[in-house]
Amino acid sequence: MQYRVLGRTGMSVSTVSFGAWAIGGSWGAVDDEESMRTLHAAIHAGVNFVDTADVYGDGRSERLVARLRRERPGETIHVATKAGRRLPVQTPEGYNRGNLVDWVDRSLRNLEVDAIDLLQLHCPPSSIFGDAGVYAVLDDLVTAGKIRHYGVSVERVDEALEAITHPGVKSVQIIFNMFRLKPAERFFPEAVKRHVGVLARVPLASGLLTGKLSAASRFAEDDHRTFNREGEAFDKGETFSGVPYDVGLVAVEELRPFVPAEATLAQLALRWTLMFDAVTCAIPGARTPEQARSNAAAADLPALDRKTMDAARDIYVRHIRGHVHASW
């Protein structure tokens, strides 16, 4: 495993970390004991950073992460969580002091901690990223000792650019993968300049970049890859990175020849993400110990050559860019 410092937080985190959405729900049926085996496998492979949220399984994911820490006493496991999506309707008015404090207190209980390592606003309405009053509440929560650091999770590049103008924002979580290159073009240079950590979420494009999906693949009714393809429940970009499923499958076939020997397409996709120095870590999900170990192993693959990087960009430009670039 390799490690990078997460912006100005001082936390050294594994370049392949663990995204804990899938173990909470919205990816079909999940089994808590299998989820625990998966979390332990990730930590054993060198992962030391877990990203969760209060709405993943309505706190289920946070509680599993708390159990992980209980079962591995003395080990350093940094945990980030997110707040804001508990609102029944996303409105700027919902991001008030009372709600923010309540959400943080609930996560503190779920995580069984006195202070949250990193709290992130969870893809709030765009106007929130420029709202000094919201950041003032977060600053007060830092002063009160309830959170150590805070950042944001965004849908769009312009939201990320606005957020990092506020001095307390130490990290940005943004969709970045072989099918979503815009952050590298517009956001990463500013993040580096301001020493802001970058968490690359959805690094495998909801499984498309594993190479295991096909036109015949079917997903459970409670899997967002069934119910959110057109943004019916939340932002469309969260599902397959906003790429039409059939288009993504074509692009994946063109990527296969560039998979290194003894590696998988998923590992290629994760290693590609880490070729960008602005990225602190990728946060793929995993539902089995085998997936967790395979994801972690991607951190130790050799750097990708220029031919592979150029080919990935060419595939993006020809197949993907027109579907995503203007929207996010």
mmCIF file of C-alpha atoms in Angstrom:
data_model
loop_
_atom_site.group_PDB
_atom_site.id
_atom_site.type_symbol
_atom_site.label_atom_id
_atom_site.label_comp_id
_atom_site.label_asym_id
_atom_site.label_seq_id
_atom_site.Cartn_x
_atom_site.Cartn_y
_atom_site.Cartn_z
ATOM 1 C CA MET A 1 0.000 0.000 0.000
ATOM 2 C CA GLN A 2 1.044 3.581 -0.646
ATOM 3 C CA TYR A 3 0.058 6.627 1.419
ATOM 4 C CA ARG A 4 -0.500 10.328 0.749
ATOM 5 C CA VAL A 5 -1.269 13.219 3.092
ATOM 6 C CA LEU A 6 -4.881 14.387 2.881
ATOM 7 C CA GLY A 7 -4.519 18.085 2.182
ATOM 8 C CA ARG A 8 -4.006 20.204 5.282
ATOM 9 C CA THR A 9 -5.492 17.619 7.669
ATOM 10 C CA GLY A 10 -2.132 16.022 8.405
ATOM 11 C CA MET A 11 -3.708 12.565 8.017
ATOM 12 C CA SER A 12 -1.634 10.117 5.964
ATOM 13 C CA VAL A 13 -4.163 7.916 4.190
ATOM 14 C CA SER A 14 -3.948 4.894 1.932
ATOM 15 C CA THR A 15 -4.067 5.785 -1.747
ATOM 16 C CA VAL A 16 -6.709 3.105 -2.191
ATOM 17 C CA SER A 17 -9.144 3.524 0.653
ATOM 18 C CA PHE A 18 -12.605 2.117 1.345
ATOM 19 C CA GLY A 19 -15.919 3.595 0.232
ATOM 20 C CA ALA A 20 -18.610 2.282 2.559
ATOM 21 C CA TRP A 21 -21.781 3.071 0.594
ATOM 22 C CA ALA A 22 -22.313 -0.490 -0.640
ATOM 23 C CA ILE A 23 -22.150 -2.048 2.824
ATOM 24 C CA GLY A 24 -24.930 0.277 3.945
ATOM 25 C CA GLY A 25 -27.372 -0.395 1.144
ATOM 26 C CA SER A 26 -28.664 0.761 -2.264
ATOM 27 C CA TRP A 27 -26.566 -1.924 -3.985
ATOM 28 C CA GLY A 28 -28.896 -4.867 -3.483
ATOM 29 C CA ALA A 29 -28.920 -7.199 -0.474
ATOM 30 C CA VAL A 30 -26.060 -6.856 1.981
ATOM 31 C CA ASP A 31 -24.968 -9.111 4.840
ATOM 32 C CA ASP A 32 -23.384 -7.453 7.867
ATOM 33 C CA GLU A 33 -21.041 -10.332 8.668
ATOM 34 C CA GLU A 34 -19.749 -10.414 5.093
ATOM 35 C CA SER A 35 -19.375 -6.647 5.260
ATOM 36 C CA MET A 36 -17.264 -6.985 8.409
ATOM 37 C CA ARG A 37 -15.050 -9.606 6.773
ATOM 38 C CA THR A 38 -14.651 -7.222 3.842
ATOM 39 C CA LEU A 39 -13.708 -4.291 6.059
ATOM 40 C CA HIS A 40 -11.160 -6.387 7.945
ATOM 41 C CA ALA A 41 -9.670 -7.617 4.657
ATOM 42 C CA ALA A 42 -9.231 -4.024 3.512
ATOM 43 C CA ILE A 43 -7.465 -2.995 6.729
ATOM 44 C CA HIS A 44 -5.255 -6.091 6.599
ATOM 45 C CA ALA A 45 -4.257 -5.050 3.055
ATOM 46 C CA GLY A 46 -3.059 -1.652 4.283
ATOM 47 C CA VAL A 47 -6.196 0.475 3.959
ATOM 48 C CA ASN A 48 -6.415 2.983 6.826
ATOM 49 C CA PHE A 49 -9.186 5.342 5.671
ATOM 50 C CA VAL A 50 -12.911 4.648 5.388
ATOM 51 C CA ASP A 51 -15.464 6.991 3.865
ATOM 52 C CA THR A 52 -19.071 6.583 4.959
ATOM 53 C CA ALA A 53 -22.202 8.728 5.395
ATOM 54 C CA ASP A 54 -25.092 9.034 7.791
ATOM 55 C CA VAL A 55 -27.590 8.016 5.100
ATOM 56 C CA TYR A 56 -25.843 4.832 3.960
ATOM 57 C CA GLY A 57 -28.353 2.331 5.255
ATOM 58 C CA ASP A 58 -29.715 5.033 7.598
ATOM 59 C CA GLY A 59 -26.612 4.743 9.793
ATOM 60 C CA ARG A 60 -25.948 1.057 9.159
ATOM 61 C CA SER A 61 -22.651 1.766 7.417
ATOM 62 C CA GLU A 62 -21.454 4.090 10.183
ATOM 63 C CA ARG A 63 -22.290 1.478 12.817
ATOM 64 C CA LEU A 64 -20.351 -1.192 10.950
ATOM 65 C CA VAL A 65 -17.341 1.125 10.807
ATOM 66 C CA ALA A 66 -17.651 1.683 14.562
ATOM 67 C CA ARG A 67 -17.643 -2.075 15.047
ATOM 68 C CA LEU A 68 -14.531 -2.335 12.871
ATOM 69 C CA ARG A 69 -12.696 0.070 15.137
ATOM 70 C CA ARG A 70 -13.833 -1.831 18.235
ATOM 71 C CA GLU A 71 -12.551 -5.068 16.765
ATOM 72 C CA ARG A 72 -9.147 -3.566 15.855
ATOM 73 C CA PRO A 73 -8.137 -1.650 18.999
ATOM 74 C CA GLY A 74 -4.904 0.269 18.798
ATOM 75 C CA GLU A 75 -4.905 0.529 14.999
ATOM 76 C CA THR A 76 -5.147 3.851 13.197
ATOM 77 C CA ILE A 77 -8.273 3.880 11.053
ATOM 78 C CA HIS A 78 -9.251 7.339 9.861
ATOM 79 C CA VAL A 79 -12.964 7.780 9.224
ATOM 80 C CA ALA A 80 -14.778 10.364 7.153
ATOM 81 C CA THR A 81 -18.523 10.684 7.156
ATOM 82 C CA LYS A 82 -20.995 12.976 5.431
ATOM 83 C CA ALA A 83 -24.034 14.995 6.426
ATOM 84 C CA GLY A 84 -26.941 16.653 4.678
ATOM 85 C CA ARG A 85 -28.795 13.989 2.752
ATOM 86 C CA ARG A 86 -31.118 13.240 5.654
ATOM 87 C CA LEU A 87 -33.248 16.164 4.541
ATOM 88 C CA PRO A 88 -36.493 14.904 3.002
ATOM 89 C CA VAL A 89 -36.139 17.612 0.363
ATOM 90 C CA GLN A 90 -32.819 19.248 -0.461
ATOM 91 C CA THR A 91 -33.184 22.978 0.250
ATOM 92 C CA PRO A 92 -30.576 25.541 1.309
ATOM 93 C CA GLU A 93 -32.711 26.366 4.342
ATOM 94 C CA GLY A 94 -32.237 22.820 5.595
ATOM 95 C CA TYR A 95 -28.528 23.443 6.177
ATOM 96 C CA ASN A 96 -29.149 25.417 9.343
ATOM 97 C CA ARG A 97 -27.305 25.260 12.644
ATOM 98 C CA GLY A 98 -29.858 23.017 14.328
ATOM 99 C CA ASN A 99 -29.850 20.416 11.597
ATOM 100 C CA LEU A 100 -26.070 20.411 11.160
ATOM 101 C CA VAL A 101 -25.520 19.927 14.891
ATOM 102 C CA ASP A 102 -28.159 17.181 15.043
ATOM 103 C CA TRP A 103 -26.634 15.325 12.078
ATOM 104 C CA VAL A 104 -23.153 15.499 13.582
ATOM 105 C CA ASP A 105 -24.385 14.330 16.989
ATOM 106 C CA ARG A 106 -26.136 11.358 15.360
ATOM 107 C CA SER A 107 -22.977 10.374 13.487
ATOM 108 C CA LEU A 108 -20.934 10.682 16.674
ATOM 109 C CA ARG A 109 -23.274 8.175 18.294
ATOM 110 C CA ASN A 110 -23.254 5.831 15.310
ATOM 111 C CA LEU A 111 -19.461 5.943 15.021
ATOM 112 C CA GLU A 112 -18.982 5.720 18.811
ATOM 113 C CA VAL A 113 -16.455 8.543 18.866
ATOM 114 C CA ASP A 114 -16.030 11.892 20.581
ATOM 115 C CA ALA A 115 -14.852 13.628 17.407
ATOM 116 C CA ILE A 116 -15.270 12.917 13.690
ATOM 117 C CA ASP A 117 -11.970 12.869 11.789
ATOM 118 C CA LEU A 118 -13.455 14.433 8.651
ATOM 119 C CA LEU A 119 -17.012 15.658 8.135
ATOM 120 C CA GLN A 120 -18.134 16.407 4.576
ATOM 121 C CA LEU A 121 -21.205 18.247 3.365
ATOM 122 C CA HIS A 122 -22.981 15.588 1.296
ATOM 123 C CA CYS A 123 -23.688 17.057 -2.145
ATOM 124 C CA PRO A 124 -25.896 19.902 -0.878
ATOM 125 C CA PRO A 125 -27.688 22.442 -3.094
ATOM 126 C CA SER A 126 -25.132 24.438 -5.080
ATOM 127 C CA SER A 127 -25.745 27.688 -3.204
ATOM 128 C CA ILE A 128 -24.499 26.079 0.029
ATOM 129 C CA PHE A 129 -20.934 25.961 -1.286
ATOM 130 C CA GLY A 130 -20.830 29.769 -1.158
ATOM 131 C CA ASP A 131 -22.728 30.168 2.121
ATOM 132 C CA ALA A 132 -20.409 31.633 4.770
ATOM 133 C CA GLY A 133 -22.989 30.918 7.462
ATOM 134 C CA VAL A 134 -22.786 27.167 6.883
ATOM 135 C CA TYR A 135 -18.991 27.209 7.119
ATOM 136 C CA ALA A 136 -19.271 29.256 10.314
ATOM 137 C CA VAL A 137 -21.345 26.465 11.874
ATOM 138 C CA LEU A 138 -18.733 23.915 10.800
ATOM 139 C CA ASP A 139 -15.995 26.102 12.297
ATOM 140 C CA ASP A 140 -17.945 26.163 15.556
ATOM 141 C CA LEU A 141 -18.196 22.372 15.492
ATOM 142 C CA VAL A 142 -14.409 22.195 15.113
ATOM 143 C CA THR A 143 -13.996 24.589 18.050
ATOM 144 C CA ALA A 144 -16.409 22.476 20.091
ATOM 145 C CA GLY A 145 -14.272 19.405 19.402
ATOM 146 C CA LYS A 146 -17.014 17.479 17.605
ATOM 147 C CA ILE A 147 -15.215 17.409 14.259
ATOM 148 C CA ARG A 148 -11.487 17.637 13.571
ATOM 149 C CA HIS A 149 -11.654 18.720 9.941
ATOM 150 C CA TYR A 150 -14.304 19.366 7.337
ATOM 151 C CA GLY A 151 -14.655 19.229 3.591
ATOM 152 C CA VAL A 152 -17.292 18.822 0.913
ATOM 153 C CA SER A 153 -18.614 16.183 -1.439
ATOM 154 C CA VAL A 154 -19.697 17.688 -4.748
ATOM 155 C CA GLU A 155 -21.407 16.741 -7.980
ATOM 156 C CA ARG A 156 -19.871 19.415 -10.203
ATOM 157 C CA VAL A 157 -16.472 20.973 -10.778
ATOM 158 C CA ASP A 158 -17.793 24.513 -10.321
ATOM 159 C CA GLU A 159 -19.068 23.537 -6.857
ATOM 160 C CA ALA A 160 -15.617 22.258 -5.916
ATOM 161 C CA LEU A 161 -13.961 25.447 -7.119
ATOM 162 C CA GLU A 162 -16.358 27.566 -5.055
ATOM 163 C CA ALA A 163 -15.967 25.459 -1.931
ATOM 164 C CA ILE A 164 -12.185 25.624 -1.779
ATOM 165 C CA THR A 165 -12.212 29.419 -1.653
ATOM 166 C CA HIS A 166 -13.379 28.991 1.950
ATOM 167 C CA PRO A 167 -10.333 28.525 4.207
ATOM 168 C CA GLY A 168 -11.799 25.802 6.428
ATOM 169 C CA VAL A 169 -12.444 23.397 3.553
ATOM 170 C CA LYS A 170 -9.606 20.869 3.636
ATOM 171 C CA SER A 171 -10.909 18.197 1.270
ATOM 172 C CA VAL A 172 -13.154 17.701 -1.731
ATOM 173 C CA GLN A 173 -14.775 14.441 -2.686
ATOM 174 C CA ILE A 174 -15.584 14.361 -6.395
ATOM 175 C CA ILE A 175 -16.410 11.767 -9.039
ATOM 176 C CA PHE A 176 -13.189 11.093 -10.933
ATOM 177 C CA ASN A 177 -12.454 8.084 -13.092
ATOM 178 C CA MET A 178 -11.626 7.110 -16.670
ATOM 179 C CA PHE A 179 -15.122 8.261 -17.661
ATOM 180 C CA ARG A 180 -15.006 11.597 -15.808
ATOM 181 C CA LEU A 181 -11.885 13.626 -16.664
ATOM 182 C CA LYS A 182 -13.154 17.172 -16.196
ATOM 183 C CA PRO A 183 -11.850 17.496 -12.591
ATOM 184 C CA ALA A 184 -8.286 16.972 -13.844
ATOM 185 C CA GLU A 185 -8.696 19.723 -16.402
ATOM 186 C CA ARG A 186 -10.247 22.432 -14.227
ATOM 187 C CA PHE A 187 -10.215 21.562 -10.541
ATOM 188 C CA PHE A 188 -7.005 19.717 -9.717
ATOM 189 C CA PRO A 189 -4.618 22.643 -10.365
ATOM 190 C CA GLU A 190 -6.542 24.804 -7.884
ATOM 191 C CA ALA A 191 -6.714 22.003 -5.321
ATOM 192 C CA VAL A 192 -2.944 21.588 -5.464
ATOM 193 C CA LYS A 193 -2.408 25.339 -5.165
ATOM 194 C CA ARG A 194 -4.576 25.498 -2.038
ATOM 195 C CA HIS A 195 -3.315 22.209 -0.517
ATOM 196 C CA VAL A 196 -6.778 20.658 -0.568
ATOM 197 C CA GLY A 197 -7.093 16.885 -0.367
ATOM 198 C CA VAL A 198 -8.997 15.117 -3.154
ATOM 199 C CA LEU A 199 -11.037 11.958 -2.621
ATOM 200 C CA ALA A 200 -11.822 10.304 -5.959
ATOM 201 C CA ARG A 201 -15.235 8.734 -5.553
ATOM 202 C CA VAL A 202 -17.056 6.358 -7.915
ATOM 203 C CA PRO A 203 -13.607 5.383 -9.283
ATOM 204 C CA LEU A 204 -15.030 2.261 -10.945
ATOM 205 C CA ALA A 205 -18.107 3.981 -12.425
ATOM 206 C CA SER A 206 -20.566 1.862 -10.418
ATOM 207 C CA GLY A 207 -18.907 -1.327 -11.630
ATOM 208 C CA LEU A 208 -18.627 -0.484 -15.330
ATOM 209 C CA LEU A 209 -14.850 -0.167 -15.024
ATOM 210 C CA THR A 210 -14.515 -3.580 -13.423
ATOM 211 C CA GLY A 211 -15.175 -5.107 -16.842
ATOM 212 C CA LYS A 212 -17.519 -7.624 -15.209
ATOM 213 C CA LEU A 213 -20.785 -6.120 -16.453
ATOM 214 C CA SER A 214 -22.479 -6.816 -19.761
ATOM 215 C CA ALA A 215 -25.676 -6.087 -21.645
ATOM 216 C CA ALA A 216 -27.126 -9.153 -19.935
ATOM 217 C CA SER A 217 -26.325 -7.959 -16.390
ATOM 218 C CA ARG A 218 -29.321 -7.436 -14.139
ATOM 219 C CA PHE A 219 -29.471 -5.558 -10.851
ATOM 220 C CA ALA A 220 -31.756 -5.885 -7.836
ATOM 221 C CA GLU A 221 -34.729 -3.576 -7.493
ATOM 222 C CA ASP A 222 -33.092 -1.842 -4.502
ATOM 223 C CA ASP A 223 -29.807 -1.332 -6.408
ATOM 224 C CA HIS A 224 -29.357 2.248 -7.614
ATOM 225 C CA ARG A 225 -28.120 0.836 -10.927
ATOM 226 C CA THR A 226 -31.755 -0.166 -11.456
ATOM 227 C CA PHE A 227 -33.661 2.733 -9.925
ATOM 228 C CA ASN A 228 -31.416 5.759 -10.606
ATOM 229 C CA ARG A 229 -30.137 5.450 -14.165
ATOM 230 C CA GLU A 230 -31.916 8.650 -15.156
ATOM 231 C CA GLY A 231 -31.520 10.403 -11.816
ATOM 232 C CA GLU A 232 -34.898 9.351 -10.453
ATOM 233 C CA ALA A 233 -33.699 9.248 -6.813
ATOM 234 C CA PHE A 234 -30.544 11.410 -6.753
ATOM 235 C CA ASP A 235 -28.063 12.919 -9.170
ATOM 236 C CA LYS A 236 -27.766 10.853 -12.340
ATOM 237 C CA GLY A 237 -23.989 11.173 -12.231
ATOM 238 C CA GLU A 238 -23.817 8.927 -9.167
ATOM 239 C CA THR A 239 -24.921 5.933 -11.266
ATOM 240 C CA PHE A 240 -22.437 4.732 -13.909
ATOM 241 C CA SER A 241 -20.934 8.243 -13.625
ATOM 242 C CA GLY A 242 -23.791 9.516 -15.766
ATOM 243 C CA VAL A 243 -22.621 7.494 -18.770
ATOM 244 C CA PRO A 244 -25.297 5.647 -20.762
ATOM 245 C CA TYR A 245 -24.875 1.981 -19.913
ATOM 246 C CA ASP A 246 -24.486 0.760 -23.492
ATOM 247 C CA VAL A 247 -21.932 3.472 -24.270
ATOM 248 C CA GLY A 248 -19.920 2.550 -21.194
ATOM 249 C CA LEU A 249 -19.792 -1.097 -22.216
ATOM 250 C CA VAL A 250 -18.350 -0.167 -25.621
ATOM 251 C CA ALA A 251 -15.674 2.008 -24.007
ATOM 252 C CA VAL A 252 -14.759 -0.736 -21.549
ATOM 253 C CA GLU A 253 -14.059 -3.167 -24.394
ATOM 254 C CA GLU A 254 -11.592 -0.678 -25.877
ATOM 255 C CA LEU A 255 -9.821 -0.368 -22.525
ATOM 256 C CA ARG A 256 -9.279 -4.114 -22.061
ATOM 257 C CA PRO A 257 -6.118 -4.388 -24.210
ATOM 258 C CA PHE A 258 -4.346 -1.956 -21.869
ATOM 259 C CA VAL A 259 -4.801 -4.014 -18.695
ATOM 260 C CA PRO A 260 -1.332 -4.912 -17.355
ATOM 261 C CA ALA A 261 -0.340 -8.558 -17.166
ATOM 262 C CA GLU A 262 -1.608 -10.255 -14.009
ATOM 263 C CA ALA A 263 -3.913 -7.296 -13.268
ATOM 264 C CA THR A 264 -7.624 -6.643 -13.709
ATOM 265 C CA LEU A 265 -9.475 -3.868 -15.455
ATOM 266 C CA ALA A 266 -10.621 -2.566 -12.069
ATOM 267 C CA GLN A 267 -7.003 -2.370 -10.906
ATOM 268 C CA LEU A 268 -6.060 -0.543 -14.105
ATOM 269 C CA ALA A 269 -8.857 1.967 -13.476
ATOM 270 C CA LEU A 270 -7.764 2.541 -9.872
ATOM 271 C CA ARG A 271 -4.083 2.879 -10.798
ATOM 272 C CA TRP A 272 -5.046 5.340 -13.549
ATOM 273 C CA THR A 273 -6.759 7.505 -10.927
ATOM 274 C CA LEU A 274 -3.618 7.553 -8.800
ATOM 275 C CA MET A 275 -1.502 8.756 -11.737
ATOM 276 C CA PHE A 276 -2.822 12.234 -10.908
ATOM 277 C CA ASP A 277 -0.778 13.731 -8.089
ATOM 278 C CA ALA A 278 -3.683 15.925 -6.962
ATOM 279 C CA VAL A 279 -5.634 12.802 -5.971
ATOM 280 C CA THR A 280 -5.040 11.824 -2.363
ATOM 281 C CA CYS A 281 -6.919 8.560 -2.619
ATOM 282 C CA ALA A 282 -9.538 6.618 -4.523
ATOM 283 C CA ILE A 283 -12.437 5.267 -2.473
ATOM 284 C CA PRO A 284 -13.846 2.214 -4.256
ATOM 285 C CA GLY A 285 -16.489 0.163 -2.542
ATOM 286 C CA ALA A 286 -16.239 -3.558 -1.919
ATOM 287 C CA ARG A 287 -18.769 -6.146 -0.849
ATOM 288 C CA THR A 288 -16.480 -9.153 -0.474
ATOM 289 C CA PRO A 289 -13.022 -9.684 1.039
ATOM 290 C CA GLU A 290 -11.728 -10.648 -2.411
ATOM 291 C CA GLN A 291 -12.869 -7.336 -3.881
ATOM 292 C CA ALA A 292 -11.286 -5.410 -1.007
ATOM 293 C CA ARG A 293 -7.934 -7.163 -1.420
ATOM 294 C CA SER A 294 -7.973 -6.739 -5.192
ATOM 295 C CA ASN A 295 -8.752 -3.028 -4.905
ATOM 296 C CA ALA A 296 -5.963 -2.491 -2.396
ATOM 297 C CA ALA A 297 -3.435 -4.288 -4.598
ATOM 298 C CA ALA A 298 -3.960 -1.684 -7.318
ATOM 299 C CA ALA A 299 -1.988 0.814 -5.245
ATOM 300 C CA ASP A 300 1.200 -1.174 -5.813
ATOM 301 C CA LEU A 301 0.934 -1.556 -9.583
ATOM 302 C CA PRO A 302 3.741 0.158 -11.522
ATOM 303 C CA ALA A 303 3.005 3.578 -12.972
ATOM 304 C CA LEU A 304 1.068 3.415 -16.232
ATOM 305 C CA ASP A 305 2.976 4.302 -19.384
ATOM 306 C CA ARG A 306 2.217 7.225 -21.666
ATOM 307 C CA LYS A 307 0.657 4.972 -24.299
ATOM 308 C CA THR A 308 -1.924 3.739 -21.809
ATOM 309 C CA MET A 309 -2.691 7.206 -20.472
ATOM 310 C CA ASP A 310 -3.100 8.596 -23.992
ATOM 311 C CA ALA A 311 -5.306 5.688 -25.028
ATOM 312 C CA ALA A 312 -7.579 6.195 -22.020
ATOM 313 C CA ARG A 313 -8.008 9.864 -22.889
ATOM 314 C CA ASP A 314 -8.705 9.050 -26.536
ATOM 315 C CA ILE A 315 -11.402 6.536 -25.551
ATOM 316 C CA TYR A 316 -12.926 9.128 -23.241
ATOM 317 C CA VAL A 317 -12.970 11.809 -25.916
ATOM 318 C CA ARG A 318 -14.473 9.554 -28.587
ATOM 319 C CA HIS A 319 -17.098 7.783 -26.489
ATOM 320 C CA ILE A 320 -17.738 9.495 -23.167
ATOM 321 C CA ARG A 321 -16.998 13.220 -23.115
ATOM 322 C CA GLY A 322 -20.092 14.279 -25.026
ATOM 323 C CA HIS A 323 -22.333 12.565 -22.469
ATOM 324 C CA VAL A 324 -20.811 13.991 -19.279
ATOM 325 C CA HIS A 325 -18.548 16.997 -19.719
ATOM 326 C CA ALA A 326 -21.196 19.721 -19.840
ATOM 327 C CA SER A 327 -23.240 18.334 -16.953
ATOM 328 C CA TRP A 328 -20.662 17.910 -14.198
#
